[in-house]
mmCIF file of N, CA and C in Angstrom:
data_model
loop_
_atom_site.group_PDB
_atom_site.id
_atom_site.type_symbol
_atom_site.label_atom_id
_atom_site.label_comp_id
_atom_site.label_asym_id
_atom_site.label_seq_id
_atom_site.Cartn_x
_atom_site.Cartn_y
_atom_site.Cartn_z
ATOM 1 N N THR Z 1 -27.290 16.295 10.392
ATOM 2 C CA THR Z 1 -26.669 16.297 10.564
ATOM 3 C C THR Z 1 -25.391 17.291 10.747
ATOM 4 N N THR Z 2 -25.414 18.047 8.669
ATOM 5 C CA THR Z 2 -25.057 19.866 9.067
ATOM 6 C C THR Z 2 -25.316 20.099 11.320
ATOM 7 N N ARG Z 3 -26.206 20.388 11.122
ATOM 8 C CA ARG Z 3 -26.715 21.414 12.275
ATOM 9 C C ARG Z 3 -26.573 20.086 12.877
ATOM 10 N N LYS Z 4 -26.083 18.956 13.253
ATOM 11 C CA LYS Z 4 -26.283 18.010 14.867
ATOM 12 C C LYS Z 4 -24.391 19.297 14.624
ATOM 13 N N GLU Z 5 -23.766 18.824 14.394
ATOM 14 C CA GLU Z 5 -22.448 19.365 14.211
ATOM 15 C C GLU Z 5 -22.281 20.664 14.064
ATOM 16 N N GLN Z 6 -22.892 22.166 13.504
ATOM 17 C CA GLN Z 6 -23.221 23.070 14.666
ATOM 18 C C GLN Z 6 -22.653 22.823 15.740
ATOM 19 N N ASP Z 7 -23.907 21.804 16.088
ATOM 20 C CA ASP Z 7 -24.986 22.548 18.015
ATOM 21 C C ASP Z 7 -23.884 21.645 18.800
ATOM 22 N N ASN Z 8 -23.192 20.842 17.791
ATOM 23 C CA ASN Z 8 -21.408 20.959 18.921
ATOM 24 C C ASN Z 8 -20.410 20.786 18.869
ATOM 25 N N ASN Z 9 -20.720 21.672 18.371
ATOM 26 C CA ASN Z 9 -19.359 22.937 17.855
ATOM 27 C C ASN Z 9 -19.849 24.629 19.591
ATOM 28 N N HIS Z 10 -21.300 24.240 19.452
ATOM 29 C CA HIS Z 10 -21.128 25.799 20.720
ATOM 30 C C HIS Z 10 -21.239 24.560 21.557
ATOM 31 N N CYS Z 11 -21.768 23.876 21.821
ATOM 32 C CA CYS Z 11 -22.056 23.526 23.754
ATOM 33 C C CYS Z 11 -20.604 22.138 24.148
ATOM 34 N N CYS Z 12 -19.877 22.137 23.635
ATOM 35 C CA CYS Z 12 -18.912 21.000 23.953
ATOM 36 C C CYS Z 12 -17.442 21.944 24.328
ATOM 37 N N PRO Z 13 -17.034 20.955 25.370
ATOM 38 C CA PRO Z 13 -16.219 21.195 25.952
ATOM 39 C C PRO Z 13 -15.463 21.792 25.106
ATOM 40 N N GLU Z 14 -14.503 23.029 24.571
ATOM 41 C CA GLU Z 14 -13.188 23.147 23.111
ATOM 42 C C GLU Z 14 -12.482 22.111 22.433
ATOM 43 N N ALA Z 15 -11.688 21.194 23.963
ATOM 44 C CA ALA Z 15 -10.954 19.763 24.238
ATOM 45 C C ALA Z 15 -11.374 19.468 23.242
ATOM 46 N N MET Z 16 -12.852 19.102 23.463
ATOM 47 C CA MET Z 16 -14.150 17.929 22.477
ATOM 48 C C MET Z 16 -14.446 18.517 20.871
ATOM 49 N N ARG Z 17 -14.061 19.145 20.769
ATOM 50 C CA ARG Z 17 -14.436 19.601 19.519
ATOM 51 C C ARG Z 17 -13.935 19.047 18.450
ATOM 52 N N VAL Z 18 -14.315 18.938 17.293
ATOM 53 C CA VAL Z 18 -13.852 18.497 16.287
ATOM 54 C C VAL Z 18 -12.605 19.122 15.652
ATOM 55 N N SER Z 19 -11.587 19.607 15.328
ATOM 56 C CA SER Z 19 -10.916 20.925 14.640
ATOM 57 C C SER Z 19 -11.183 20.111 12.889
ATOM 58 N N TYR Z 20 -10.999 19.300 13.050
ATOM 59 C CA TYR Z 20 -10.340 19.131 10.824
ATOM 60 C C TYR Z 20 -11.087 17.699 10.625
ATOM 61 N N ALA Z 21 -11.741 18.510 9.808
ATOM 62 C CA ALA Z 21 -12.562 16.227 9.500
ATOM 63 C C ALA Z 21 -11.804 15.946 8.130
ATOM 64 N N VAL Z 22 -11.374 14.191 8.129
ATOM 65 C CA VAL Z 22 -10.852 13.855 6.622
ATOM 66 C C VAL Z 22 -11.218 13.678 5.914
ATOM 67 N N SER Z 23 -11.010 14.263 4.291
ATOM 68 C CA SER Z 23 -11.449 12.919 3.705
ATOM 69 C C SER Z 23 -10.700 12.079 2.414
ATOM 70 N N LEU Z 24 -10.958 10.846 3.003
ATOM 71 C CA LEU Z 24 -9.956 10.255 2.438
ATOM 72 C C LEU Z 24 -10.118 10.310 0.339
ATOM 73 N N GLN Z 25 -10.548 10.413 -0.536
ATOM 74 C CA GLN Z 25 -10.122 10.482 -1.823
ATOM 75 C C GLN Z 25 -10.021 9.950 -2.653
ATOM 76 N N VAL Z 26 -10.772 8.553 -3.256
ATOM 77 C CA VAL Z 26 -10.343 7.657 -3.657
ATOM 78 C C VAL Z 26 -11.653 7.679 -4.510
ATOM 79 N N PRO Z 27 -11.314 6.992 -5.814
ATOM 80 C CA PRO Z 27 -12.794 6.732 -6.699
ATOM 81 C C PRO Z 27 -14.014 5.596 -6.644
ATOM 82 N N ASP Z 28 -14.702 5.554 -6.908
ATOM 83 C CA ASP Z 28 -16.237 4.314 -5.922
ATOM 84 C C ASP Z 28 -15.933 3.059 -7.227
ATOM 85 N N THR Z 29 -15.644 3.567 -8.367
ATOM 86 C CA THR Z 29 -14.257 1.955 -8.407
ATOM 87 C C THR Z 29 -13.392 1.353 -7.875
ATOM 88 N N ILE Z 30 -12.768 2.167 -6.969
ATOM 89 C CA ILE Z 30 -11.802 1.315 -6.502
ATOM 90 C C ILE Z 30 -12.335 1.001 -5.333
ATOM 91 N N CYS Z 31 -13.616 2.306 -4.616
ATOM 92 C CA CYS Z 31 -13.489 1.302 -3.646
ATOM 93 C C CYS Z 31 -14.626 0.491 -2.927
ATOM 94 N N GLN Z 32 -14.980 -0.045 -4.731
ATOM 95 C CA GLN Z 32 -15.573 -1.060 -4.516
ATOM 96 C C GLN Z 32 -14.662 -2.066 -5.107
ATOM 97 N N LYS Z 33 -13.850 -1.915 -5.383
ATOM 98 C CA LYS Z 33 -13.271 -3.138 -6.166
ATOM 99 C C LYS Z 33 -12.113 -3.656 -4.782
ATOM 100 N N LYS Z 34 -12.423 -2.471 -3.782
ATOM 101 C CA LYS Z 34 -11.022 -3.340 -2.797
ATOM 102 C C LYS Z 34 -12.531 -4.126 -1.860
ATOM 103 N N ALA Z 35 -13.822 -3.292 -1.740
ATOM 104 C CA ALA Z 35 -14.577 -3.935 -0.855
ATOM 105 C C ALA Z 35 -15.009 -5.054 -1.079
ATOM 106 N N LEU Z 36 -15.142 -5.476 -2.301
ATOM 107 C CA LEU Z 36 -15.746 -6.820 -2.640
ATOM 108 C C LEU Z 36 -14.317 -8.509 -2.378
ATOM 109 N N GLY Z 37 -13.085 -7.427 -2.528
ATOM 110 C CA GLY Z 37 -11.846 -7.653 -1.935
ATOM 111 C C GLY Z 37 -11.178 -8.591 -0.464
ATOM 112 N N ARG Z 38 -12.445 -8.290 -0.118
ATOM 113 C CA ARG Z 38 -12.725 -8.750 1.325
ATOM 114 C C ARG Z 38 -12.813 -9.811 1.505
ATOM 115 N N ARG Z 39 -12.077 -10.467 2.551
ATOM 116 C CA ARG Z 39 -12.076 -11.768 3.104
ATOM 117 C C ARG Z 39 -11.854 -12.079 4.511
ATOM 118 N N ILE Z 40 -12.560 -13.209 4.512
ATOM 119 C CA ILE Z 40 -11.930 -13.775 6.211
ATOM 120 C C ILE Z 40 -11.653 -15.147 5.922
ATOM 121 N N CYS Z 41 -10.964 -15.120 6.974
ATOM 122 C CA CYS Z 41 -10.524 -16.740 6.254
ATOM 123 C C CYS Z 41 -11.553 -17.778 7.971
ATOM 124 N N SER Z 42 -11.514 -18.769 7.640
ATOM 125 C CA SER Z 42 -12.207 -20.037 8.422
ATOM 126 C C SER Z 42 -11.692 -20.826 9.271
ATOM 127 N N LEU Z 43 -10.427 -19.910 9.499
ATOM 128 C CA LEU Z 43 -9.574 -21.669 10.044
ATOM 129 C C LEU Z 43 -8.936 -20.138 11.256
ATOM 130 N N CYS Z 44 -8.759 -19.130 11.393
ATOM 131 C CA CYS Z 44 -7.854 -18.311 11.752
ATOM 132 C C CYS Z 44 -9.052 -16.853 12.919
ATOM 133 N N ASN Z 45 -10.409 -16.934 11.511
ATOM 134 C CA ASN Z 45 -11.166 -15.767 11.297
ATOM 135 C C ASN Z 45 -10.579 -13.611 11.300
ATOM 136 N N LYS Z 46 -9.131 -14.101 11.140
ATOM 137 C CA LYS Z 46 -8.646 -12.928 10.847
ATOM 138 C C LYS Z 46 -9.316 -12.122 9.260
ATOM 139 N N THR Z 47 -10.531 -10.969 9.627
ATOM 140 C CA THR Z 47 -10.921 -10.252 8.850
ATOM 141 C C THR Z 47 -10.210 -9.268 7.604
ATOM 142 N N ASN Z 48 -9.325 -8.832 8.310
ATOM 143 C CA ASN Z 48 -8.349 -7.902 7.201
ATOM 144 C C ASN Z 48 -7.000 -8.351 6.367
ATOM 145 N N ILE Z 49 -7.634 -9.423 5.416
ATOM 146 C CA ILE Z 49 -7.073 -10.117 4.620
ATOM 147 C C ILE Z 49 -8.446 -9.422 3.069
ATOM 148 N N ASN Z 50 -7.235 -8.850 2.028
ATOM 149 C CA ASN Z 50 -8.362 -8.002 1.601
ATOM 150 C C ASN Z 50 -7.061 -8.737 -0.064
ATOM 151 N N VAL Z 51 -7.580 -9.167 -0.849
ATOM 152 C CA VAL Z 51 -7.126 -9.835 -2.132
ATOM 153 C C VAL Z 51 -6.428 -8.923 -2.876
ATOM 154 N N CYS Z 52 -7.722 -8.488 -3.397
ATOM 155 C CA CYS Z 52 -7.642 -7.162 -4.544
ATOM 156 C C CYS Z 52 -6.947 -6.216 -3.988
ATOM 157 N N ASP Z 53 -6.228 -5.768 -6.136
ATOM 158 C CA ASP Z 53 -4.260 -5.698 -6.278
ATOM 159 C C ASP Z 53 -4.604 -4.755 -7.398
ATOM 160 N N ILE Z 54 -5.015 -3.299 -6.564
ATOM 161 C CA ILE Z 54 -5.359 -1.878 -7.275
ATOM 162 C C ILE Z 54 -3.771 -1.475 -8.679
ATOM 163 N N HIS Z 55 -4.377 -1.044 -9.489
ATOM 164 C CA HIS Z 55 -2.436 -0.786 -9.920
ATOM 165 C C HIS Z 55 -3.410 1.148 -10.999
ATOM 166 N N GLU Z 56 -4.478 1.349 -11.216
ATOM 167 C CA GLU Z 56 -5.017 2.472 -11.337
ATOM 168 C C GLU Z 56 -5.326 3.241 -11.838
ATOM 169 N N ASP Z 57 -5.350 4.096 -12.278
ATOM 170 C CA ASP Z 57 -5.680 5.454 -11.976
ATOM 171 C C ASP Z 57 -3.887 6.199 -11.147
ATOM 172 N N GLY Z 58 -3.297 6.219 -10.889
ATOM 173 C CA GLY Z 58 -1.967 6.360 -9.855
ATOM 174 C C GLY Z 58 -2.655 5.728 -9.014
ATOM 175 N N TYR Z 59 -3.233 5.235 -8.499
ATOM 176 C CA TYR Z 59 -3.240 4.105 -7.177
ATOM 177 C C TYR Z 59 -2.421 2.972 -7.138
ATOM 178 N N ARG Z 60 -1.858 2.243 -6.632
ATOM 179 C CA ARG Z 60 -1.128 1.673 -6.023
ATOM 180 C C ARG Z 60 -1.000 1.216 -4.448
ATOM 181 N N MET Z 61 -2.519 -0.131 -4.542
ATOM 182 C CA MET Z 61 -2.908 -0.483 -3.310
ATOM 183 C C MET Z 61 -2.653 -1.955 -3.554
ATOM 184 N N PRO Z 62 -1.693 -2.617 -2.973
ATOM 185 C CA PRO Z 62 -1.668 -3.867 -3.007
ATOM 186 C C PRO Z 62 -2.495 -4.760 -1.910
ATOM 187 N N PRO Z 63 -2.825 -6.282 -2.917
ATOM 188 C CA PRO Z 63 -3.035 -6.546 -1.201
ATOM 189 C C PRO Z 63 -3.025 -7.290 -0.027
ATOM 190 N N MET Z 64 -3.283 -7.594 1.098
ATOM 191 C CA MET Z 64 -3.283 -7.191 2.094
ATOM 192 C C MET Z 64 -3.739 -8.087 2.778
ATOM 193 N N LEU Z 65 -2.867 -9.768 3.292
ATOM 194 C CA LEU Z 65 -2.436 -10.937 2.715
ATOM 195 C C LEU Z 65 -2.307 -10.602 4.923
ATOM 196 N N PRO Z 66 -2.147 -12.043 5.408
ATOM 197 C CA PRO Z 66 -1.823 -11.439 6.274
ATOM 198 C C PRO Z 66 -0.581 -12.359 7.053
ATOM 199 N N HIS Z 67 -0.415 -12.783 8.010
ATOM 200 C CA HIS Z 67 1.083 -12.495 8.695
ATOM 201 C C HIS Z 67 1.188 -13.379 9.487
ATOM 202 N N ASN Z 68 1.949 -13.910 10.190
ATOM 203 C CA ASN Z 68 2.735 -14.970 11.000
ATOM 204 C C ASN Z 68 1.422 -14.995 11.121
ATOM 205 N N CYS Z 69 1.067 -15.751 11.221
ATOM 206 C CA CYS Z 69 -0.402 -16.348 11.604
ATOM 207 C C CYS Z 69 -0.326 -17.690 11.473
ATOM 208 N N PRO Z 70 -0.779 -17.862 12.983
ATOM 209 C CA PRO Z 70 -0.691 -19.229 13.627
ATOM 210 C C PRO Z 70 -1.071 -20.914 13.303
ATOM 211 N N PHE Z 71 -1.452 -20.359 11.814
ATOM 212 C CA PHE Z 71 -2.462 -21.455 11.208
ATOM 213 C C PHE Z 71 -1.120 -21.851 9.512
ATOM 214 N N PRO Z 72 -0.790 -22.449 9.901
ATOM 215 C CA PRO Z 72 -0.030 -23.121 8.172
ATOM 216 C C PRO Z 72 -0.584 -23.394 7.248
ATOM 217 N N SER Z 73 -1.957 -23.859 7.705
ATOM 218 C CA SER Z 73 -2.587 -23.190 6.483
ATOM 219 C C SER Z 73 -4.018 -22.434 6.269
ATOM 220 N N CYS Z 74 -3.429 -21.496 6.286
ATOM 221 C CA CYS Z 74 -4.043 -20.296 6.562
ATOM 222 C C CYS Z 74 -3.855 -19.988 4.899
ATOM 223 N N ASN Z 75 -4.359 -19.770 3.609
ATOM 224 C CA ASN Z 75 -4.406 -20.038 2.590
ATOM 225 C C ASN Z 75 -5.659 -19.726 2.183
ATOM 226 N N GLU Z 76 -5.433 -19.012 0.845
ATOM 227 C CA GLU Z 76 -6.808 -18.322 0.568
ATOM 228 C C GLU Z 76 -8.169 -19.141 -0.108
ATOM 229 N N GLN Z 77 -7.323 -20.875 -0.109
ATOM 230 C CA GLN Z 77 -8.723 -22.220 -0.108
ATOM 231 C C GLN Z 77 -9.371 -21.439 0.785
ATOM 232 N N ASN Z 78 -8.766 -21.020 2.383
ATOM 233 C CA ASN Z 78 -9.265 -21.646 3.165
ATOM 234 C C ASN Z 78 -10.393 -19.901 3.549
ATOM 235 N N TRP Z 79 -10.362 -19.044 2.446
ATOM 236 C CA TRP Z 79 -10.275 -17.664 2.392
ATOM 237 C C TRP Z 79 -11.578 -17.675 2.230
ATOM 238 N N LYS Z 80 -12.938 -16.678 2.599
ATOM 239 C CA LYS Z 80 -14.174 -16.545 2.621
ATOM 240 C C LYS Z 80 -14.786 -14.482 1.625
ATOM 241 N N GLN Z 81 -15.343 -15.017 0.821
ATOM 242 C CA GLN Z 81 -15.619 -13.452 0.937
ATOM 243 C C GLN Z 81 -17.512 -14.147 1.343
ATOM 244 N N ARG Z 82 -17.120 -12.536 2.060
ATOM 245 C CA ARG Z 82 -18.306 -12.447 3.286
ATOM 246 C C ARG Z 82 -19.667 -12.074 2.204
ATOM 247 N N ASN Z 83 -20.709 -13.195 2.566
ATOM 248 C CA ASN Z 83 -22.072 -12.796 2.728
ATOM 249 C C ASN Z 83 -23.088 -11.818 1.853
ATOM 250 N N ASP Z 84 -21.936 -10.364 2.795
ATOM 251 C CA ASP Z 84 -22.876 -8.991 2.162
ATOM 252 C C ASP Z 84 -22.480 -8.739 0.868
ATOM 253 N N ASP Z 85 -21.511 -9.029 1.046
ATOM 254 C CA ASP Z 85 -19.900 -8.614 0.110
ATOM 255 C C ASP Z 85 -20.126 -8.620 -1.223
ATOM 256 N N THR Z 86 -21.803 -8.224 -1.191
ATOM 257 C CA THR Z 86 -21.455 -8.292 -3.288
ATOM 258 C C THR Z 86 -21.925 -7.029 -3.966
ATOM 259 N N PRO Z 87 -22.041 -6.927 -5.339
ATOM 260 C CA PRO Z 87 -21.198 -6.021 -5.735
ATOM 261 C C PRO Z 87 -23.128 -5.033 -5.426
ATOM 262 N N GLU Z 88 -23.873 -5.709 -5.184
ATOM 263 C CA GLU Z 88 -25.127 -4.931 -5.415
ATOM 264 C C GLU Z 88 -25.362 -4.141 -3.556
ATOM 265 N N ILE Z 89 -24.525 -5.317 -2.442
ATOM 266 C CA ILE Z 89 -24.875 -4.491 -1.574
ATOM 267 C C ILE Z 89 -23.855 -3.711 -0.510
ATOM 268 N N VAL Z 90 -22.678 -3.925 -1.918
ATOM 269 C CA VAL Z 90 -21.373 -2.746 -1.378
ATOM 270 C C VAL Z 90 -21.853 -1.507 -2.998
ATOM 271 N N LEU Z 91 -22.811 -1.535 -2.938
ATOM 272 C CA LEU Z 91 -23.618 0.264 -3.818
ATOM 273 C C LEU Z 91 -23.457 0.374 -3.085
ATOM 274 N N ARG Z 92 -24.212 -0.107 -2.327
ATOM 275 C CA ARG Z 92 -25.808 0.686 -0.784
ATOM 276 C C ARG Z 92 -25.000 1.189 -0.760
ATOM 277 N N ARG Z 93 -24.098 0.193 0.148
ATOM 278 C CA ARG Z 93 -23.393 0.993 1.281
ATOM 279 C C ARG Z 93 -23.089 2.292 1.356
ATOM 280 N N MET Z 94 -22.260 1.886 0.016
ATOM 281 C CA MET Z 94 -21.435 3.395 -0.663
ATOM 282 C C MET Z 94 -23.114 4.601 -0.623
ATOM 283 N N GLN Z 95 -23.877 4.309 -1.995
ATOM 284 C CA GLN Z 95 -24.777 5.052 -2.181
ATOM 285 C C GLN Z 95 -25.138 5.433 -0.056
ATOM 286 N N HIS Z 96 -25.601 4.945 0.490
ATOM 287 C CA HIS Z 96 -25.504 5.527 1.963
ATOM 288 C C HIS Z 96 -24.588 6.423 1.926
ATOM 289 N N PHE Z 97 -23.805 5.862 2.170
ATOM 290 C CA PHE Z 97 -22.364 6.826 2.502
ATOM 291 C C PHE Z 97 -22.553 8.010 2.393
ATOM 292 N N ARG Z 98 -22.418 8.533 1.115
ATOM 293 C CA ARG Z 98 -22.400 9.147 -0.232
ATOM 294 C C ARG Z 98 -23.319 10.231 0.590
ATOM 295 N N SER Z 99 -24.413 10.142 1.269
ATOM 296 C CA SER Z 99 -26.348 10.874 1.664
ATOM 297 C C SER Z 99 -25.477 10.823 3.152
ATOM 298 N N THR Z 100 -25.447 10.511 3.866
ATOM 299 C CA THR Z 100 -24.804 10.769 4.836
ATOM 300 C C THR Z 100 -24.030 12.020 4.768
ATOM 301 N N MET Z 101 -22.488 11.874 4.306
ATOM 302 C CA MET Z 101 -21.674 12.124 4.431
ATOM 303 C C MET Z 101 -21.584 13.587 3.441
ATOM 304 N N ASP Z 102 -22.036 13.245 3.262
ATOM 305 C CA ASP Z 102 -21.389 14.522 1.654
ATOM 306 C C ASP Z 102 -22.446 16.213 2.047
ATOM 307 N N PRO Z 103 -23.106 16.012 3.144
ATOM 308 C CA PRO Z 103 -23.288 17.005 3.848
ATOM 309 C C PRO Z 103 -22.735 17.465 5.337
ATOM 310 N N LEU Z 104 -22.121 16.551 5.454
ATOM 311 C CA LEU Z 104 -21.020 16.909 6.872
ATOM 312 C C LEU Z 104 -19.766 17.403 5.468
ATOM 313 N N LEU Z 105 -19.261 16.872 5.329
ATOM 314 C CA LEU Z 105 -17.702 16.837 5.059
ATOM 315 C C LEU Z 105 -18.051 18.280 3.933
ATOM 316 N N SER Z 106 -19.019 18.866 3.167
ATOM 317 C CA SER Z 106 -19.964 20.192 2.858
ATOM 318 C C SER Z 106 -19.396 20.991 3.538
ATOM 319 N N TYR Z 107 -19.956 21.079 4.587
ATOM 320 C CA TYR Z 107 -20.318 21.711 5.670
ATOM 321 C C TYR Z 107 -18.672 21.655 6.423
ATOM 322 N N TYR Z 108 -18.063 20.936 6.100
ATOM 323 C CA TYR Z 108 -16.042 21.555 6.802
ATOM 324 C C TYR Z 108 -15.915 21.944 6.263
ATOM 325 N N GLU Z 109 -15.984 21.374 4.673
ATOM 326 C CA GLU Z 109 -15.302 22.061 3.864
ATOM 327 C C GLU Z 109 -15.298 24.147 3.698
ATOM 328 N N ASN Z 110 -16.657 23.926 3.792
ATOM 329 C CA ASN Z 110 -17.102 25.225 4.077
ATOM 330 C C ASN Z 110 -16.981 25.957 4.991
ATOM 331 N N GLN Z 111 -15.998 25.466 5.616
ATOM 332 C CA GLN Z 111 -15.585 25.930 6.812
ATOM 333 C C GLN Z 111 -14.124 26.287 7.322
ATOM 334 N N ARG Z 112 -13.433 25.789 5.975
ATOM 335 C CA ARG Z 112 -12.289 25.530 5.610
ATOM 336 C C ARG Z 112 -10.996 24.854 7.068
ATOM 337 N N ARG Z 113 -12.538 23.377 6.741
ATOM 338 C CA ARG Z 113 -11.085 22.900 7.980
ATOM 339 C C ARG Z 113 -11.980 21.598 8.270
ATOM 340 N N LEU Z 114 -11.408 20.583 6.116
ATOM 341 C CA LEU Z 114 -11.587 19.741 6.113
ATOM 342 C C LEU Z 114 -9.810 19.350 5.260
ATOM 343 N N ILE Z 115 -9.397 18.146 5.079
ATOM 344 C CA ILE Z 115 -8.656 17.945 4.596
ATOM 345 C C ILE Z 115 -8.233 17.132 3.585
ATOM 346 N N LYS Z 116 -8.187 17.257 2.419
ATOM 347 C CA LYS Z 116 -8.620 16.179 2.022
ATOM 348 C C LYS Z 116 -7.399 15.701 1.122
ATOM 349 N N PHE Z 117 -7.363 14.453 1.591
ATOM 350 C CA PHE Z 117 -5.937 13.510 1.449
ATOM 351 C C PHE Z 117 -6.389 11.829 -0.042
ATOM 352 N N TYR Z 118 -5.649 12.280 -0.894
ATOM 353 C CA TYR Z 118 -5.647 11.509 -1.627
ATOM 354 C C TYR Z 118 -4.557 9.759 -1.530
ATOM 355 N N PRO Z 119 -4.705 8.742 -1.239
ATOM 356 C CA PRO Z 119 -4.166 7.873 -0.646
ATOM 357 C C PRO Z 119 -3.570 6.865 -1.467
ATOM 358 N N LEU Z 120 -3.170 7.285 -2.935
ATOM 359 C CA LEU Z 120 -2.040 6.792 -3.676
ATOM 360 C C LEU Z 120 -1.743 5.231 -3.728
ATOM 361 N N ASN Z 121 -0.713 5.546 -1.883
ATOM 362 C CA ASN Z 121 -0.480 4.370 -1.724
ATOM 363 C C ASN Z 121 -1.483 2.813 -0.952
ATOM 364 N N GLY Z 122 -2.410 3.756 -0.220
ATOM 365 C CA GLY Z 122 -3.653 2.059 0.563
ATOM 366 C C GLY Z 122 -2.783 2.791 1.948
ATOM 367 N N VAL Z 123 -2.978 1.736 2.843
ATOM 368 C CA VAL Z 123 -2.273 2.301 3.771
ATOM 369 C C VAL Z 123 -1.397 2.737 4.280
ATOM 370 N N ASP Z 124 -0.263 1.959 2.666
ATOM 371 C CA ASP Z 124 1.426 3.547 3.261
ATOM 372 C C ASP Z 124 1.426 4.333 3.395
ATOM 373 N N ASP Z 125 0.761 4.936 2.493
ATOM 374 C CA ASP Z 125 -0.198 6.733 2.614
ATOM 375 C C ASP Z 125 0.141 7.330 4.451
ATOM 376 N N LEU Z 126 -0.463 5.947 4.823
ATOM 377 C CA LEU Z 126 -0.894 6.210 6.604
ATOM 378 C C LEU Z 126 0.019 7.239 7.068
ATOM 379 N N PRO Z 127 1.380 7.738 6.760
ATOM 380 C CA PRO Z 127 2.421 8.348 8.013
ATOM 381 C C PRO Z 127 2.116 10.239 7.122
ATOM 382 N N VAL Z 128 2.047 9.139 5.703
ATOM 383 C CA VAL Z 128 1.927 11.218 5.162
ATOM 384 C C VAL Z 128 0.576 11.665 5.935
ATOM 385 N N LEU Z 129 -0.186 11.488 5.584
ATOM 386 C CA LEU Z 129 -1.159 11.476 6.315
ATOM 387 C C LEU Z 129 -1.330 11.442 7.742
ATOM 388 N N GLU Z 130 -1.182 10.784 8.403
ATOM 389 C CA GLU Z 130 -0.333 11.735 9.880
ATOM 390 C C GLU Z 130 1.026 12.998 9.677
ATOM 391 N N LYS Z 131 1.366 13.102 9.140
ATOM 392 C CA LYS Z 131 2.099 14.401 8.971
ATOM 393 C C LYS Z 131 1.828 15.346 8.625
ATOM 394 N N LEU Z 132 0.364 15.505 7.904
ATOM 395 C CA LEU Z 132 -0.642 16.193 6.924
ATOM 396 C C LEU Z 132 -1.339 16.738 7.935
ATOM 397 N N VAL Z 133 -1.905 15.622 9.039
ATOM 398 C CA VAL Z 133 -2.861 16.207 9.735
ATOM 399 C C VAL Z 133 -2.003 17.478 10.718
ATOM 400 N N ARG Z 134 -1.210 17.167 11.223
ATOM 401 C CA ARG Z 134 -0.360 17.366 12.407
ATOM 402 C C ARG Z 134 0.151 18.709 12.262
ATOM 403 N N GLU Z 135 0.105 18.673 10.474
ATOM 404 C CA GLU Z 135 0.650 20.199 10.015
ATOM 405 C C GLU Z 135 -0.732 21.245 10.530
ATOM 406 N N THR Z 136 -1.506 20.488 10.830
ATOM 407 C CA THR Z 136 -2.925 21.390 9.602
ATOM 408 C C THR Z 136 -2.962 21.920 10.904
ATOM 409 N N ILE Z 137 -3.626 20.250 11.852
ATOM 410 C CA ILE Z 137 -3.615 21.410 13.233
ATOM 411 C C ILE Z 137 -2.478 22.349 13.770
ATOM 412 N N GLU Z 138 -1.115 22.360 13.559
ATOM 413 C CA GLU Z 138 0.025 23.175 14.447
ATOM 414 C C GLU Z 138 -0.478 24.168 12.612
ATOM 415 N N PHE Z 139 -0.697 24.572 11.695
ATOM 416 C CA PHE Z 139 -0.436 25.055 10.685
ATOM 417 C C PHE Z 139 -1.131 26.506 11.034
ATOM 418 N N GLY Z 140 -2.466 25.697 10.979
ATOM 419 C CA GLY Z 140 -4.343 25.945 10.127
ATOM 420 C C GLY Z 140 -3.923 25.838 8.913
ATOM 421 N N GLN Z 141 -3.331 24.822 8.302
ATOM 422 C CA GLN Z 141 -3.419 24.705 6.863
ATOM 423 C C GLN Z 141 -3.799 23.279 5.712
ATOM 424 N N THR Z 142 -4.621 24.112 5.031
ATOM 425 C CA THR Z 142 -5.586 22.486 4.673
ATOM 426 C C THR Z 142 -5.134 21.857 3.664
ATOM 427 N N SER Z 143 -3.744 22.441 2.366
ATOM 428 C CA SER Z 143 -3.201 20.889 2.235
ATOM 429 C C SER Z 143 -1.912 21.650 2.601
ATOM 430 N N LEU Z 144 -1.454 20.193 1.879
ATOM 431 C CA LEU Z 144 0.229 20.046 1.588
ATOM 432 C C LEU Z 144 0.716 21.209 0.963
#
């Protein structure tokens, strides 16, 4: 992956080159809990439901529950966990992610083009991340 990234940055038009990479810094234990908290509604097929409520190590990531669903009975009785969201499969996914992403993240870190971000408030921190990315691109700094 690193070699591929190096080649892409030399052969692609400048407008298509990756300027910075973003790495969300979330402990594996929290990622596992959030992955195991995913649900799908059997009525409306919403897939962005997460029942896990995180309050640990400075992270505050509340559940993500459906809003404005056309089905009044869209509730936890109809939310099902995916068959492939088992502790073993989630752990395997995370190991695969690390083995494929770590070399790429190391490449960007060595190039001083890696933005590390700690989303302590989960999706509520998206505006902070957006500001950090914009400032980094504008001023070339990789820390807040």
